[in-house]
Short mmCIF file of C-alpha atoms in Angstrom, two decimals:
data_model
loop_
_atom_site.label_atom_id
_atom_site.label_comp_id
_atom_site.label_asym_id
_atom_site.label_seq_id
_atom_site.Cartn_x
_atom_site.Cartn_y
_atom_site.Cartn_z
CA UNK A 1 0.00 0.00 0.00
CA UNK A 2 1.63 3.25 -1.14
CA UNK A 3 1.39 6.44 0.90
CA UNK A 4 0.29 9.87 -0.30
CA UNK A 5 3.78 11.08 -1.23
CA UNK A 6 4.47 7.98 -3.30
CA UNK A 7 1.13 8.39 -5.06
CA UNK A 8 1.83 12.07 -5.79
CA UNK A 9 5.24 11.30 -7.30
CA UNK A 10 4.02 8.40 -9.42
CA UNK A 11 0.87 10.14 -10.59
CA UNK A 12 2.44 13.49 -11.43
CA UNK A 13 5.27 11.85 -13.35
CA UNK A 14 2.79 9.73 -15.27
CA UNK A 15 0.67 12.75 -16.26
CA UNK A 16 3.55 15.20 -16.71
CA UNK A 17 2.26 17.56 -14.02
CA UNK A 18 4.04 19.49 -11.27
CA UNK A 19 4.43 17.73 -7.92
CA UNK A 20 2.60 19.37 -5.01
CA UNK A 21 3.52 18.00 -1.59
CA UNK A 22 1.78 20.20 0.97
CA UNK A 23 -1.06 17.73 1.51
CA UNK A 24 -2.99 16.26 4.40
CA UNK A 25 -5.69 13.61 4.54
CA UNK A 26 -8.98 14.57 6.18
CA UNK A 27 -11.50 11.74 6.55
CA UNK A 28 -14.24 14.30 7.13
CA UNK A 29 -14.13 15.31 3.46
CA UNK A 30 -16.38 13.27 1.12
CA UNK A 31 -14.89 10.73 -1.27
CA UNK A 32 -13.25 12.18 -4.39
CA UNK A 33 -13.33 15.63 -2.80
CA UNK A 34 -10.68 18.05 -1.55
CA UNK A 35 -10.19 21.46 0.00
CA UNK A 36 -7.35 23.96 -0.41
CA UNK A 37 -6.77 25.64 2.94
CA UNK A 38 -3.92 28.18 3.16
CA UNK A 39 -2.12 26.41 0.31
CA UNK A 40 -2.51 23.04 2.02
CA UNK A 41 -4.36 20.45 -0.03
CA UNK A 42 -6.70 18.48 2.23
CA UNK A 43 -8.11 15.36 0.62
CA UNK A 44 -10.57 12.60 1.40
CA UNK A 45 -8.94 9.64 -0.32
CA UNK A 46 -6.49 9.08 -3.17
CA UNK A 47 -9.26 9.97 -5.62
CA UNK A 48 -9.70 13.30 -3.88
CA UNK A 49 -5.92 13.76 -3.78
CA UNK A 50 -5.67 13.10 -7.52
CA UNK A 51 -8.48 15.51 -8.28
CA UNK A 52 -6.93 18.21 -6.11
CA UNK A 53 -3.52 17.80 -7.76
CA UNK A 54 -5.16 18.13 -11.17
CA UNK A 55 -7.02 21.29 -10.19
CA UNK A 56 -3.92 22.91 -8.66
CA UNK A 57 -1.91 22.17 -11.79
CA UNK A 58 -4.67 23.36 -14.08
CA UNK A 59 -5.32 26.59 -12.23
CA UNK A 60 -1.60 27.27 -12.25
CA UNK A 61 -1.38 26.57 -15.99
CA UNK A 62 -4.40 28.74 -16.79
CA UNK A 63 -3.43 31.43 -14.27
CA UNK A 64 -6.82 31.29 -12.58
CA UNK A 65 -7.82 31.61 -8.93
CA UNK A 66 -7.90 28.41 -6.93
CA UNK A 67 -11.32 27.31 -5.66
CA UNK A 68 -12.31 28.21 -2.13
CA UNK A 69 -13.97 25.76 0.27
CA UNK A 70 -14.61 22.03 -0.24
CA UNK A 71 -14.65 20.86 -3.86
CA UNK A 72 -16.68 17.82 -4.93
CA UNK A 73 -17.49 16.42 -8.39
CA UNK A 74 -20.90 17.08 -9.92
CA UNK A 75 -21.24 13.50 -11.23
CA UNK A 76 -20.45 10.21 -9.54
CA UNK A 77 -19.28 8.40 -12.68
CA UNK A 78 -17.48 10.57 -15.21
CA UNK A 79 -15.91 9.21 -18.32
CA UNK A 80 -15.88 7.83 -21.83
CA UNK A 81 -17.36 4.75 -23.46
CA UNK A 82 -15.63 3.60 -26.63
CA UNK A 83 -18.91 2.40 -28.08
CA UNK A 84 -19.01 3.67 -31.66
CA UNK A 85 -19.34 1.90 -35.00
CA UNK A 86 -16.10 2.27 -36.92
CA UNK A 87 -12.41 1.52 -36.52
CA UNK A 88 -11.66 0.96 -32.81
CA UNK A 89 -9.08 3.12 -31.10
CA UNK A 90 -5.63 1.57 -30.90
CA UNK A 91 -4.08 0.35 -27.67
CA UNK A 92 -1.69 3.31 -27.60
CA UNK A 93 -4.54 5.76 -28.21
CA UNK A 94 -6.49 4.29 -25.32
CA UNK A 95 -3.51 4.64 -23.00
CA UNK A 96 -2.93 8.23 -24.07
CA UNK A 97 -6.63 9.03 -23.70
CA UNK A 98 -6.83 7.57 -20.20
CA UNK A 99 -3.85 9.62 -19.05
CA UNK A 100 -5.47 12.80 -20.38
CA UNK A 101 -8.88 11.88 -18.94
CA UNK A 102 -7.34 11.32 -15.51
CA UNK A 103 -5.82 14.79 -15.67
CA UNK A 104 -9.34 16.13 -16.20
CA UNK A 105 -10.76 14.23 -13.20
CA UNK A 106 -12.58 11.53 -15.11
CA UNK A 107 -12.86 8.19 -13.32
CA UNK A 108 -14.38 5.79 -15.88
CA UNK A 109 -13.32 4.25 -19.18
CA UNK A 110 -15.55 1.64 -20.80
CA UNK A 111 -14.31 -0.62 -23.58
CA UNK A 112 -17.16 -1.47 -25.97
CA UNK A 113 -16.10 -0.99 -29.63
CA UNK A 114 -19.02 -2.07 -31.82
CA UNK A 115 -16.99 -3.15 -34.86
CA UNK A 116 -14.36 -5.20 -33.04
CA UNK A 117 -15.41 -8.86 -33.58
CA UNK A 118 -14.83 -9.87 -29.94
CA UNK A 119 -17.48 -7.39 -28.84
CA UNK A 120 -20.59 -8.56 -30.72
CA UNK A 121 -20.04 -11.29 -33.30
CA UNK A 122 -17.62 -13.64 -31.60
CA UNK A 123 -18.77 -13.32 -28.01
CA UNK A 124 -18.87 -17.07 -27.22
CA UNK A 125 -15.14 -17.52 -27.84
CA UNK A 126 -12.90 -17.01 -24.79
CA UNK A 127 -10.62 -14.01 -25.00
CA UNK A 128 -7.24 -14.59 -26.65
CA UNK A 129 -3.95 -13.95 -24.89
CA UNK A 130 -3.09 -10.78 -26.83
CA UNK A 131 -6.42 -9.17 -25.96
CA UNK A 132 -6.06 -10.06 -22.29
CA UNK A 133 -2.48 -8.80 -22.24
CA UNK A 134 -3.39 -5.40 -23.66
CA UNK A 135 -6.53 -5.08 -21.55
CA UNK A 136 -4.53 -6.02 -18.47
CA UNK A 137 -2.19 -3.16 -19.28
CA UNK A 138 -5.14 -0.78 -19.55
CA UNK A 139 -6.56 -2.00 -16.25
CA UNK A 140 -3.20 -1.56 -14.53
CA UNK A 141 -2.85 1.93 -15.97
CA UNK A 142 -6.37 2.70 -14.81
CA UNK A 143 -5.56 1.66 -11.26
CA UNK A 144 -2.50 3.90 -11.33
CA UNK A 145 -4.55 6.83 -12.66
CA UNK A 146 -7.65 6.02 -10.57
CA UNK A 147 -9.77 5.36 -13.64
CA UNK A 148 -11.99 2.29 -13.48
CA UNK A 149 -11.71 0.27 -16.68
CA UNK A 150 -14.83 -1.71 -17.58
CA UNK A 151 -15.24 -4.15 -20.45
CA UNK A 152 -18.51 -4.92 -22.23
CA UNK A 153 -19.82 -7.85 -24.21
CA UNK A 154 -22.78 -7.65 -26.63
CA UNK A 155 -24.24 -11.14 -27.03
CA UNK A 156 -27.74 -10.13 -28.15
CA UNK A 157 -27.38 -10.89 -31.86
CA UNK A 158 -27.29 -14.68 -31.32
CA UNK A 159 -27.91 -15.42 -27.64
CA UNK A 160 -30.57 -17.74 -26.21
CA UNK A 161 -31.47 -15.99 -22.96
CA UNK A 162 -32.79 -19.15 -21.29
CA UNK A 163 -29.63 -21.11 -22.11
CA UNK A 164 -27.33 -21.90 -19.20
CA UNK A 165 -24.66 -22.75 -21.76
CA UNK A 166 -24.81 -19.25 -23.23
CA UNK A 167 -24.74 -17.66 -19.79
CA UNK A 168 -21.72 -19.76 -18.90
CA UNK A 169 -19.96 -18.75 -22.14
CA UNK A 170 -20.38 -15.12 -21.12
CA UNK A 171 -19.20 -15.85 -17.58
CA UNK A 172 -16.06 -17.47 -18.96
CA UNK A 173 -15.19 -14.13 -20.52
CA UNK A 174 -16.09 -12.13 -17.43
CA UNK A 175 -13.96 -14.44 -15.28
CA UNK A 176 -11.05 -14.01 -17.65
CA UNK A 177 -11.43 -10.26 -17.23
CA UNK A 178 -11.79 -10.65 -13.48
CA UNK A 179 -8.43 -12.43 -13.53
CA UNK A 180 -6.69 -9.34 -14.93
CA UNK A 181 -8.31 -6.95 -12.47
CA UNK A 182 -11.60 -5.90 -14.08
CA UNK A 183 -14.26 -5.34 -11.42
CA UNK A 184 -17.12 -3.83 -13.42
CA UNK A 185 -18.73 -5.44 -16.45
CA UNK A 186 -21.08 -4.29 -19.17
CA UNK A 187 -23.88 -6.32 -20.75
CA UNK A 188 -24.88 -4.51 -23.92
CA UNK A 189 -28.25 -5.48 -25.40
CA UNK A 190 -28.60 -2.50 -27.73
CA UNK A 191 -29.02 -2.54 -31.52
CA UNK A 192 -30.43 -6.08 -31.65
CA UNK A 193 -33.74 -7.71 -32.56
CA UNK A 194 -36.69 -6.76 -30.41
CA UNK A 195 -38.19 -10.23 -30.73
CA UNK A 196 -37.44 -13.47 -28.94
CA UNK A 197 -35.61 -15.32 -31.70
CA UNK A 198 -35.51 -18.90 -30.38
CA UNK A 199 -38.20 -21.41 -29.42
CA UNK A 200 -36.75 -22.06 -25.97
CA UNK A 201 -37.00 -18.36 -25.12
CA UNK A 202 -40.52 -18.00 -26.51
CA UNK A 203 -41.57 -20.97 -24.36
CA UNK A 204 -40.08 -19.51 -21.20
CA UNK A 205 -40.64 -15.72 -21.43
CA UNK A 206 -43.66 -13.59 -22.15
CA UNK A 207 -41.60 -10.84 -23.79
CA UNK A 208 -38.05 -9.67 -24.40
CA UNK A 209 -38.02 -7.40 -21.36
CA UNK A 210 -38.64 -10.38 -19.09
CA UNK A 211 -35.90 -12.35 -20.87
CA UNK A 212 -33.38 -9.53 -20.48
CA UNK A 213 -34.15 -9.06 -16.80
CA UNK A 214 -33.91 -12.77 -16.03
CA UNK A 215 -30.66 -13.21 -17.92
CA UNK A 216 -29.05 -10.14 -16.34
CA UNK A 217 -30.13 -11.06 -12.81
CA UNK A 218 -28.79 -14.60 -13.17
CA UNK A 219 -25.55 -13.26 -14.56
CA UNK A 220 -25.26 -10.77 -11.72
CA UNK A 221 -25.89 -13.49 -9.12
CA UNK A 222 -23.15 -15.65 -10.63
CA UNK A 223 -20.70 -12.76 -10.53
CA UNK A 224 -21.51 -12.08 -6.88
CA UNK A 225 -20.70 -15.71 -6.03
CA UNK A 226 -17.24 -15.15 -7.42
CA UNK A 227 -16.78 -11.79 -5.69
CA UNK A 228 -19.37 -9.75 -3.86
CA UNK A 229 -17.87 -6.40 -4.94
CA UNK A 230 -18.20 -7.03 -8.69
CA UNK A 231 -20.78 -4.84 -10.45
CA UNK A 232 -22.79 -5.04 -13.65
CA UNK A 233 -24.43 -2.44 -15.86
CA UNK A 234 -26.74 -2.89 -18.83
CA UNK A 235 -27.42 -0.99 -22.02
CA UNK A 236 -30.98 -2.07 -22.83
CA UNK A 237 -32.62 -2.84 -26.16
CA UNK A 238 -34.60 0.39 -25.95
CA UNK A 239 -32.15 2.96 -24.68
CA UNK A 240 -33.85 6.25 -25.53
CA UNK A 241 -37.27 7.82 -25.08
CA UNK A 242 -39.06 9.12 -22.01
CA UNK A 243 -38.45 6.19 -19.71
CA UNK A 244 -42.10 5.25 -19.36
CA UNK A 245 -42.21 2.85 -22.31
CA UNK A 246 -43.31 -0.67 -21.26
CA UNK A 247 -40.03 -2.42 -22.13
CA UNK A 248 -37.71 -0.13 -20.18
CA UNK A 249 -40.11 0.43 -17.28
CA UNK A 250 -40.59 -3.31 -16.75
CA UNK A 251 -36.89 -4.04 -17.20
CA UNK A 252 -35.82 -1.45 -14.67
CA UNK A 253 -38.29 -2.65 -12.04
CA UNK A 254 -37.26 -6.29 -12.57
CA UNK A 255 -33.49 -5.81 -12.38
CA UNK A 256 -31.52 -6.34 -9.19
CA UNK A 257 -31.00 -3.12 -7.28
CA UNK A 258 -27.25 -3.09 -7.84
CA UNK A 259 -27.43 -3.31 -11.66
CA UNK A 260 -27.09 0.07 -13.36
CA UNK A 261 -29.21 0.90 -16.40
CA UNK A 262 -27.86 2.99 -19.29
CA UNK A 263 -29.89 5.62 -21.12
CA UNK A 264 -29.21 8.12 -23.92
CA UNK A 265 -32.07 10.51 -23.17
CA UNK A 266 -35.07 11.30 -25.34
CA UNK A 267 -33.18 10.62 -28.57
CA UNK A 268 -30.37 8.32 -29.60
CA UNK A 269 -28.32 11.49 -29.95
CA UNK A 270 -30.10 13.81 -27.56
CA UNK A 271 -30.11 17.53 -28.16
CA UNK A 272 -30.50 18.09 -24.43
CA UNK A 273 -30.50 16.14 -21.16
CA UNK A 274 -32.52 17.53 -18.29
CA UNK A 275 -33.37 16.81 -14.69
CA UNK A 276 -37.10 16.33 -15.31
CA UNK A 277 -36.46 13.46 -17.72
CA UNK A 278 -34.01 11.89 -15.26
CA UNK A 279 -36.61 12.11 -12.48
CA UNK A 280 -39.23 10.52 -14.73
CA UNK A 281 -36.82 7.75 -15.66
CA UNK A 282 -36.24 6.97 -11.99
CA UNK A 283 -39.96 7.05 -11.22
CA UNK A 284 -40.78 4.60 -14.04
CA UNK A 285 -37.78 2.24 -13.80
CA UNK A 286 -36.66 2.64 -10.13
CA UNK A 287 -33.18 3.32 -11.58
CA UNK A 288 -31.21 6.52 -11.73
CA UNK A 289 -30.00 6.66 -15.35
CA UNK A 290 -26.39 6.00 -16.22
CA UNK A 291 -26.19 8.29 -19.24
CA UNK A 292 -24.63 6.99 -22.43
CA UNK A 293 -24.24 10.39 -24.11
CA UNK A 294 -23.99 10.02 -27.88
CA UNK A 295 -21.87 13.10 -28.35
CA UNK A 296 -19.36 13.59 -29.95
CA UNK A 297 -19.85 10.28 -31.82
CA UNK A 298 -20.38 10.73 -35.60
CA UNK A 299 -21.00 7.17 -36.82
CA UNK A 300 -23.73 5.74 -39.10
CA UNK A 301 -25.74 8.61 -40.65
CA UNK A 302 -23.45 11.28 -39.17
CA UNK A 303 -20.16 10.32 -40.86
CA UNK A 304 -20.04 13.53 -42.92
CA UNK A 305 -20.19 15.67 -39.77
CA UNK A 306 -17.17 16.49 -37.62
CA UNK A 307 -18.30 16.82 -34.01
CA UNK A 308 -15.69 19.07 -32.45
CA UNK A 309 -17.83 21.68 -30.69
CA UNK A 310 -18.23 21.86 -26.89
CA UNK A 311 -20.78 19.83 -24.95
CA UNK A 312 -23.96 21.87 -24.54
CA UNK A 313 -27.55 21.65 -23.30
CA UNK A 314 -26.94 19.33 -20.34
CA UNK A 315 -28.55 20.77 -17.23
CA UNK A 316 -26.29 21.91 -14.39
CA UNK A 317 -27.78 19.68 -11.68
CA UNK A 318 -28.15 16.52 -13.78
CA UNK A 319 -25.50 14.70 -11.75
CA UNK A 320 -27.76 14.72 -8.69
CA UNK A 321 -30.37 12.72 -10.61
CA UNK A 322 -28.13 10.19 -12.35
CA UNK A 323 -25.54 7.49 -11.71
CA UNK A 324 -23.17 9.32 -14.00
CA UNK A 325 -22.45 10.06 -17.64
CA UNK A 326 -20.08 8.53 -20.17
CA UNK A 327 -19.54 10.14 -23.57
CA UNK A 328 -19.32 8.10 -26.76
CA UNK A 329 -16.56 9.58 -28.97
CA UNK A 330 -15.83 9.48 -32.68
CA UNK A 331 -13.54 6.86 -34.18
CA UNK A 332 -11.44 9.91 -35.06
CA UNK A 333 -9.28 9.77 -31.94
CA UNK A 334 -7.35 13.03 -32.17
CA UNK A 335 -10.40 15.08 -33.13
CA UNK A 336 -12.46 13.53 -30.32
CA UNK A 337 -10.15 14.82 -27.60
CA UNK A 338 -11.27 18.42 -28.07
CA UNK A 339 -14.98 17.92 -27.29
CA UNK A 340 -14.19 15.23 -24.70
CA UNK A 341 -12.25 17.73 -22.59
CA UNK A 342 -15.35 19.91 -22.50
CA UNK A 343 -17.36 16.86 -21.42
CA UNK A 344 -14.86 16.36 -18.59
CA UNK A 345 -15.24 19.98 -17.48
CA UNK A 346 -19.02 19.65 -17.40
CA UNK A 347 -18.94 16.40 -15.43
CA UNK A 348 -16.53 17.77 -12.86
CA UNK A 349 -18.23 21.13 -12.22
CA UNK A 350 -21.50 21.31 -14.13
CA UNK A 351 -22.86 24.29 -12.21
CA UNK A 352 -20.01 26.55 -13.31
CA UNK A 353 -19.51 24.98 -16.72
CA UNK A 354 -19.31 27.42 -19.64
CA UNK A 355 -19.14 25.66 -23.04
CA UNK A 356 -17.33 28.50 -24.81
CA UNK A 357 -14.67 28.95 -22.11
CA UNK A 358 -14.14 25.21 -21.77
CA UNK A 359 -13.70 24.83 -25.53
CA UNK A 360 -11.18 27.66 -25.72
CA UNK A 361 -9.16 26.21 -22.84
CA UNK A 362 -9.23 22.76 -24.44
CA UNK A 363 -7.83 24.25 -27.66
CA UNK A 364 -4.93 25.70 -25.70
CA UNK A 365 -4.32 22.44 -23.87
CA UNK A 366 -4.28 20.28 -27.00
CA UNK A 367 -2.73 22.58 -29.61
CA UNK A 368 0.42 24.21 -28.26
CA UNK A 369 1.53 26.17 -31.36
CA UNK A 370 -0.44 29.43 -31.36
CA UNK A 371 -0.52 29.87 -35.15
CA UNK A 372 -1.75 26.30 -35.66
CA UNK A 373 -4.32 26.70 -32.89
CA UNK A 374 -5.72 29.82 -34.56
CA UNK A 375 -6.08 28.03 -37.91
CA UNK A 376 -7.70 24.99 -36.33
CA UNK A 377 -10.01 27.18 -34.29
CA UNK A 378 -11.42 28.78 -37.42
CA UNK A 379 -11.77 25.43 -39.17
CA UNK A 380 -13.46 23.78 -36.19
CA UNK A 381 -15.75 26.74 -35.48
CA UNK A 382 -17.36 26.01 -38.82
CA UNK A 383 -17.89 22.32 -37.99
CA UNK A 384 -20.32 22.69 -35.08
CA UNK A 385 -23.14 20.87 -36.85
CA UNK A 386 -24.46 18.09 -34.58
CA UNK A 387 -27.47 17.11 -32.51
CA UNK A 388 -26.45 19.89 -30.10
CA UNK A 389 -26.06 22.82 -32.45
CA UNK A 390 -28.88 24.68 -34.18
CA UNK A 391 -26.37 27.02 -35.87
CA UNK A 392 -23.43 25.02 -37.19
CA UNK A 393 -21.29 28.03 -38.24
CA UNK A 394 -22.55 31.18 -36.47
CA UNK A 395 -19.65 33.52 -37.31
CA UNK A 396 -19.64 32.48 -40.96
CA UNK A 397 -23.39 32.98 -41.07
CA UNK A 398 -22.97 36.55 -39.83
CA UNK A 399 -20.37 37.21 -42.51
CA UNK A 400 -22.67 35.92 -45.25
CA UNK A 401 -25.52 38.03 -43.89
CA UNK A 402 -23.39 41.17 -43.94
CA UNK A 403 -22.09 40.47 -47.44
CA UNK A 404 -25.59 39.78 -48.75
CA UNK A 405 -26.97 42.98 -47.21
CA UNK A 406 -24.08 44.94 -48.71
CA UNK A 407 -24.70 43.92 -52.31
CA UNK A 408 -28.46 44.31 -51.94
CA UNK A 409 -28.05 47.88 -50.71
CA UNK A 410 -25.62 48.98 -53.41
CA UNK A 411 -22.32 48.46 -51.60
CA UNK A 412 -20.99 45.74 -53.88
CA UNK A 413 -17.38 46.67 -53.10
CA UNK A 414 -17.91 45.89 -49.39
CA UNK A 415 -19.46 42.51 -50.23
CA UNK A 416 -16.51 41.69 -52.48
CA UNK A 417 -14.08 42.70 -49.74
CA UNK A 418 -15.73 40.58 -47.06
CA UNK A 419 -15.96 37.44 -49.21
CA UNK A 420 -12.43 37.83 -50.57
CA UNK A 421 -10.94 38.33 -47.10
CA UNK A 422 -12.74 35.27 -45.75
CA UNK A 423 -11.54 33.18 -48.70
CA UNK A 424 -8.02 34.47 -48.14
CA UNK A 425 -8.14 33.49 -44.45
CA UNK A 426 -9.45 30.02 -45.25
CA UNK A 427 -6.79 29.30 -47.85
CA UNK A 428 -4.07 30.64 -45.54
CA UNK A 429 -5.28 28.36 -42.73
CA UNK A 430 -5.51 25.40 -45.09
CA UNK A 431 -1.94 25.90 -46.29
CA UNK A 432 -0.66 26.14 -42.72
CA UNK A 433 -2.42 22.95 -41.61
CA UNK A 434 -1.41 21.13 -44.80
CA UNK A 435 2.25 22.16 -44.56
CA UNK A 436 4.88 19.50 -43.84
CA UNK A 437 5.90 21.41 -40.70
CA UNK A 438 2.42 21.11 -39.12
CA UNK A 439 2.96 19.54 -35.70
CA UNK A 440 -0.18 17.38 -35.61
CA UNK A 441 -0.05 15.08 -38.66
CA UNK A 442 -2.33 12.44 -37.11
CA UNK A 443 -5.04 15.03 -36.54
CA UNK A 444 -4.60 16.34 -40.08
CA UNK A 445 -5.02 12.85 -41.49
CA UNK A 446 -8.26 12.35 -39.52
CA UNK A 447 -9.85 15.62 -40.58
CA UNK A 448 -8.69 15.51 -44.20
CA UNK A 449 -12.23 15.40 -45.75
CA UNK A 450 -13.26 18.50 -43.80
CA UNK A 451 -9.95 20.20 -44.50
CA UNK A 452 -10.37 19.70 -48.25
CA UNK A 453 -13.96 20.96 -48.18
CA UNK A 454 -12.75 23.92 -46.11
CA UNK A 455 -10.32 24.87 -48.88
CA UNK A 456 -12.99 24.30 -51.51
CA UNK A 457 -15.24 26.82 -49.78
CA UNK A 458 -12.37 29.31 -49.54
CA UNK A 459 -11.72 29.08 -53.28
CA UNK A 460 -15.45 29.33 -53.95
CA UNK A 461 -15.58 32.60 -52.01
CA UNK A 462 -12.76 33.95 -54.20
CA UNK A 463 -14.73 33.06 -57.32
CA UNK A 464 -17.95 34.60 -56.02
CA UNK A 465 -16.13 37.81 -55.12
CA UNK A 466 -14.75 38.00 -58.67
CA UNK A 467 -18.23 37.52 -60.11
CA UNK A 468 -19.62 40.26 -57.88
CA UNK A 469 -16.87 42.65 -59.04
CA UNK A 470 -18.34 42.48 -62.53
CA UNK A 471 -21.88 43.22 -61.34
CA UNK A 472 -23.49 46.65 -61.10
CA UNK A 473 -26.23 48.17 -58.99
CA UNK A 474 -29.23 49.72 -60.72
CA UNK A 475 -32.80 50.56 -59.77
CA UNK A 476 -32.34 49.28 -56.24
CA UNK A 477 -30.92 45.85 -57.09
CA UNK A 478 -27.80 44.05 -58.21
CA UNK A 479 -27.52 43.51 -61.95
CA UNK A 480 -25.44 40.79 -63.60
CA UNK A 481 -23.95 40.30 -67.03
CA UNK A 482 -24.78 37.39 -69.28
CA UNK A 483 -23.55 34.06 -67.89
CA UNK A 484 -22.86 35.29 -64.35
CA UNK A 485 -25.85 33.46 -62.85
CA UNK A 486 -24.67 30.22 -64.48
CA UNK A 487 -21.19 30.73 -62.98
CA UNK A 488 -22.70 31.02 -59.51
CA UNK A 489 -24.87 27.96 -60.10
CA UNK A 490 -21.79 25.96 -61.16
CA UNK A 491 -20.01 26.90 -57.92
CA UNK A 492 -23.08 25.90 -55.93
CA UNK A 493 -23.36 22.52 -57.67
CA UNK A 494 -19.65 21.80 -57.16
CA UNK A 495 -19.91 22.43 -53.43
CA UNK A 496 -23.10 20.38 -53.11
CA UNK A 497 -21.47 17.38 -54.79
CA UNK A 498 -19.07 17.09 -51.85
CA UNK A 499 -21.14 15.57 -48.98
CA UNK A 500 -18.70 16.62 -46.26
CA UNK A 501 -20.50 18.92 -43.84
CA UNK A 502 -18.82 22.22 -43.00
CA UNK A 503 -20.11 25.81 -42.84
CA UNK A 504 -23.70 24.58 -42.60
CA UNK A 505 -26.29 25.34 -45.30
CA UNK A 506 -25.93 29.11 -45.30
CA UNK A 507 -23.59 29.39 -48.27
CA UNK A 508 -25.73 27.09 -50.40
CA UNK A 509 -28.78 29.25 -49.73
CA UNK A 510 -26.88 32.48 -50.43
CA UNK A 511 -25.51 31.14 -53.71
CA UNK A 512 -28.98 30.07 -54.78
CA UNK A 513 -30.38 33.54 -54.04
CA UNK A 514 -27.45 35.28 -55.73
CA UNK A 515 -27.89 33.21 -58.88
CA UNK A 516 -31.56 34.16 -58.95
CA UNK A 517 -30.85 37.85 -58.42
CA UNK A 518 -28.18 37.93 -61.14
CA UNK A 519 -30.48 36.18 -63.62
CA UNK A 520 -33.16 38.87 -63.47
CA UNK A 521 -33.05 40.93 -66.69
#
């Protein structure tokens, strides 16, 4: 058993942070909490010590005032679930992510990659040595960083719920994981058939909710025989809605009290999460929701969107009504880190969370070179389209509005200037990010489709500004020469043929209107 000074040295070296030694344990402080009193860090347990060290380092780095009084997290479970469809993160990416997440006071990492065969399609086969070796390394790193690593299995595509043989096959895997230090397990029953698929199950259960509850409870009982401190959580077949639907209500009431139940909110990718819905979920299911937040994930129908904006529209007191929240990232590892740091800020201190400030600070933390950070900031600010954002490119929208007003009120030169300057900025940023000296080549590779569309828009703005230069203003409207409307239409069609989403729909609408205005004789 290491003491506080040993923990401080090991942890700070692991995360690259400054060592702070003026500490004292105070058992009167709640778990995971701390208090800074006359420069002395008082902590509850090693989790509180870690969190306090992180905050001291961060406030020093950001030159902000240290918090006064006791500091406690807003959410009990705070973390990330690698649960997307797409290429799984690599082992090295997971290790790097966990180290960064620990620095931001997260305490949970859940391994559940949908497109890795061991997760869903090959669940009856015991884990191979290489998988166990790498997962063991993650678990050990998690213990060092005070991040609980959980592993999930998704047997629902082919399982017979009434089969003891199938339950035992799953337990073989869980026991293998138990052997390398895993203490919390996930049973994922999402994205599967809603019907009982086999005769034995149809003979035994009235519906799929009853089958899921019975299977999960039996599995949980078997785990408790092995070790009473092991825990289980479930992602149900129906994981979004209002919580009062028959399947989820019956499942929640039938599950053992110590099994957590995951929930994504009203939608699969919920625009907002609020306390009222969490209260309703508890009332109907007897479970406080463990939120599986599908942001910033961009899989399936969202692959043309780049979700790099800050977490928004999660109510400030949601942690008091839930078991916690884990965010599902993109398969684009480097790009995911930016929004995930804002998720971490929200989960730690949701009452004082400011999306804009958190996002700006995350940019500084991840992108050290100021010139590169400025270019990426402009690129990413125009990629805010997601379930969270009504306006996917607010600043660009303002620019288009000003340019449009200018040419419609006779100031064509101003419109030309604004569009040309924006195109110039975009191309300059593109060239900087695309240069061989750019310090983040892995990020550049991930965002290449959006980077290319970004440049395409910049060049389009140049072309539109040249067209406008040839126009005149007469009788209260802009007047074009022959062929100018067709030139604008060609630019619009070219942009529309690239499905990558950036800058929202504003430019497409403006180009359509401009073509119409220039075509009027």
